[in-house]
Amino acid sequence: MSYNPEIPRSRYDNYGDREWTRLEKDGHGELLYQVHLDILKRYIKLTDKVLEIGAGSGRYTKDIVTMCAELTVADISSHQIEFNKSKMRELSLIDRIEAYHVLDVLDMSVFNDSSFDCVVCIGGVINYLLDKEKDGIQEILRVLKSDGVLIVGSMSFIGASLYYLEGIRYEKDQFGLEATRWIFDTGVQDEEHYPVESKHYVHMMRSTEMDALFAQFPVRVQERSSAGLFTQAGDSALENACNDKEFWKLIVEKEIAFTKLQGTLDCGMNIIYVVQKL
């Protein structure tokens, strides 16, 4: 299946405020947020000119803008860009945003080559690109300065399959065992093999696929991390953990630590790579 920008655009144009609330409504969201935030804090410098791609409603925008010298915000969804602006106004941060752009990561011609010290592309932007993943990374690296840092995230297939196993079993009854085998083999939800009702067609990735993708470019991988590792304990266990404040504080601390271990890289809900352009 070829990349279709209307899929992510339509999804997030109709997402309402869920993109803002999803990282604060429960323990699952907070774990994702805290791991990403830890990485952003360690790699973004106060002197950096930063581009945030796939910024959505601004859950990370509000943090990134305080970490750098200049922040440009971009998303494929005009709705999410407007929501982002409204939140930054509400937080009195709007004047610190250099510019907003509605754009597709495959075409960032509005920016010159080597425009940014750091590019942040977390969440699921590259998961939607399907056959255009290499083109997307190439365009991101084009706008990044030499020695600049790309912080990029992906939905994790193995982590998602652990968490959503019962849903996959249910979909096996809908689509058949060969379709289930297809998604386990490829991580791809597509119209031909795995026609989910939501039409949420994506490539959920493995770390080996991330390694292979970046091996095609002049970059150095500086850090690999999972995120949402303790999510695998299940919703009930996570809710109980959240209700015990001293225990939850420890869980967040260990989430940040354990997600850096090589053996956990594919086991969380997201995979995060930090790469430096050579």
XYZ file of C-alpha atoms in Angstrom, residues 56-236:
181
model
C -0.200 17.839 17.190
C -2.002 19.809 19.860
C 1.155 20.837 21.675
C 1.722 18.451 24.571
C 5.455 18.541 23.847
C 5.468 21.972 22.180
C 4.889 23.641 25.543
C 8.020 21.934 26.901
C 10.284 22.179 23.851
C 9.727 25.922 23.499
C 11.291 26.463 26.947
C 14.332 24.317 26.101
C 15.587 26.059 22.952
C 16.361 29.422 21.374
C 13.812 29.147 18.560
C 10.989 26.694 17.813
C 9.122 26.155 14.551
C 5.993 23.988 14.761
C 4.587 21.860 11.929
C 1.835 19.291 11.455
C -0.098 17.764 8.560
C -3.401 18.613 10.297
C -4.631 22.200 10.149
C -6.983 21.410 13.043
C -4.109 20.303 15.275
C -2.082 23.389 14.344
C -4.971 25.659 15.336
C -5.452 23.702 18.562
C -1.718 23.989 19.249
C -1.879 27.764 18.767
C -4.833 28.059 21.127
C -3.036 26.072 23.832
C 0.143 28.116 23.482
C -1.923 31.318 23.802
C -3.606 29.889 26.871
C -0.188 29.131 28.390
C 1.241 32.532 27.329
C 3.808 30.781 25.128
C 2.556 31.775 21.677
C 5.030 34.662 21.328
C 7.901 32.230 21.777
C 6.941 30.186 18.706
C 8.866 31.329 15.642
C 6.322 30.025 13.094
C 3.579 27.490 12.431
C 3.283 25.437 9.243
C 0.709 22.975 7.917
C 2.829 20.587 5.862
C 3.599 17.014 4.918
C 6.948 15.702 6.156
C 7.677 14.550 2.581
C 7.610 18.149 1.343
C 9.232 20.707 3.627
C 10.403 22.921 0.790
C 9.371 25.943 2.846
C 12.642 25.349 4.750
C 16.137 25.717 3.332
C 18.734 22.989 3.605
C 20.477 22.793 6.991
C 18.013 25.118 8.714
C 17.748 23.476 12.144
C 20.044 22.287 14.928
C 17.469 19.762 16.102
C 14.378 18.139 14.605
C 11.792 16.483 16.865
C 9.505 13.991 15.136
C 7.942 11.851 17.853
C 4.682 9.942 17.996
C 3.716 8.180 14.797
C 4.662 10.420 11.877
C 6.949 7.898 10.187
C 4.499 5.035 10.802
C 2.080 6.563 8.296
C 4.668 6.878 5.521
C 4.619 3.191 4.518
C 6.547 2.972 1.223
C 7.853 6.543 1.691
C 9.696 6.040 4.988
C 13.112 6.551 3.402
C 11.903 9.692 1.605
C 10.585 11.088 4.874
C 13.866 10.584 6.717
C 15.791 12.024 3.776
C 13.673 15.195 3.834
C 14.086 15.552 7.600
C 17.847 15.186 7.311
C 17.906 17.738 4.487
C 16.645 20.497 6.791
C 18.927 19.406 9.659
C 22.391 20.910 10.038
C 25.509 18.761 10.016
C 26.046 17.419 13.558
C 22.412 18.259 14.235
C 20.198 15.894 16.213
C 17.009 14.138 15.130
C 14.763 12.776 17.871
C 12.333 10.438 16.131
C 9.650 8.130 17.492
C 7.690 5.204 16.132
C 4.781 3.052 17.229
C 6.266 -0.282 18.302
C 4.738 -3.378 16.699
C 5.910 -5.908 19.274
C 4.848 -3.691 22.166
C 1.470 -3.039 20.555
C 0.932 -6.727 19.837
C 1.583 -7.566 23.497
C -0.852 -4.927 24.724
C -3.548 -5.480 22.088
C -3.251 -9.260 21.767
C -6.934 -9.869 22.493
C -7.883 -7.362 19.800
C -5.593 -9.101 17.309
C -7.251 -12.422 18.142
C -10.665 -10.812 17.541
C -9.491 -9.417 14.211
C -8.254 -12.876 13.244
C -11.905 -13.967 13.276
C -12.740 -11.032 10.982
C -9.875 -11.164 8.498
C -8.563 -14.740 8.791
C -5.360 -16.316 10.026
C -3.292 -15.303 6.983
C -4.083 -11.640 7.653
C -2.989 -12.135 11.261
C 0.188 -13.797 10.051
C 0.737 -10.828 7.715
C 0.571 -8.266 10.511
C 2.857 -10.324 12.759
C 5.358 -10.706 9.912
C 5.299 -7.092 8.706
C 3.683 -4.853 11.329
C 1.686 -3.307 8.488
C -2.019 -2.558 8.735
C -3.025 -1.949 5.126
C -6.165 -1.972 3.067
C -5.285 -5.142 1.176
C -4.184 -7.446 3.992
C -5.578 -5.968 7.196
C -8.575 -3.747 6.390
C -9.402 -2.398 9.853
C -12.674 -0.506 10.127
C -10.877 2.626 11.343
C -8.829 2.717 8.095
C -5.853 3.417 10.356
C -3.266 2.163 7.887
C 0.222 2.260 9.393
C 3.514 0.414 9.620
C 4.166 -0.340 13.299
C 7.898 -0.863 13.469
C 10.539 -3.058 15.080
C 13.895 -1.733 16.236
C 15.601 -3.847 13.543
C 13.587 -1.940 10.930
C 14.577 1.376 12.506
C 18.216 0.248 12.425
C 17.920 -0.719 8.755
C 16.223 2.566 7.879
C 18.912 4.741 9.442
C 21.728 2.547 8.099
C 20.910 4.042 4.687
C 21.903 7.539 5.800
C 25.036 9.325 7.060
C 23.981 9.392 10.704
C 25.194 8.120 14.057
C 22.611 6.568 16.369
C 23.246 8.113 19.782
C 20.450 6.533 21.782
C 17.689 3.961 21.429
C 14.812 3.776 23.879
C 11.425 2.219 24.339
C 8.538 4.077 26.017
C 5.409 2.792 27.714
C 7.148 -0.300 29.064
C 5.131 -0.646 32.278
C 1.963 -0.310 30.181
C 2.357 -4.046 29.557
C 1.370 -4.669 33.198
C -2.228 -4.023 32.123
C -4.729 -1.233 32.674
C -5.856 -2.386 36.116
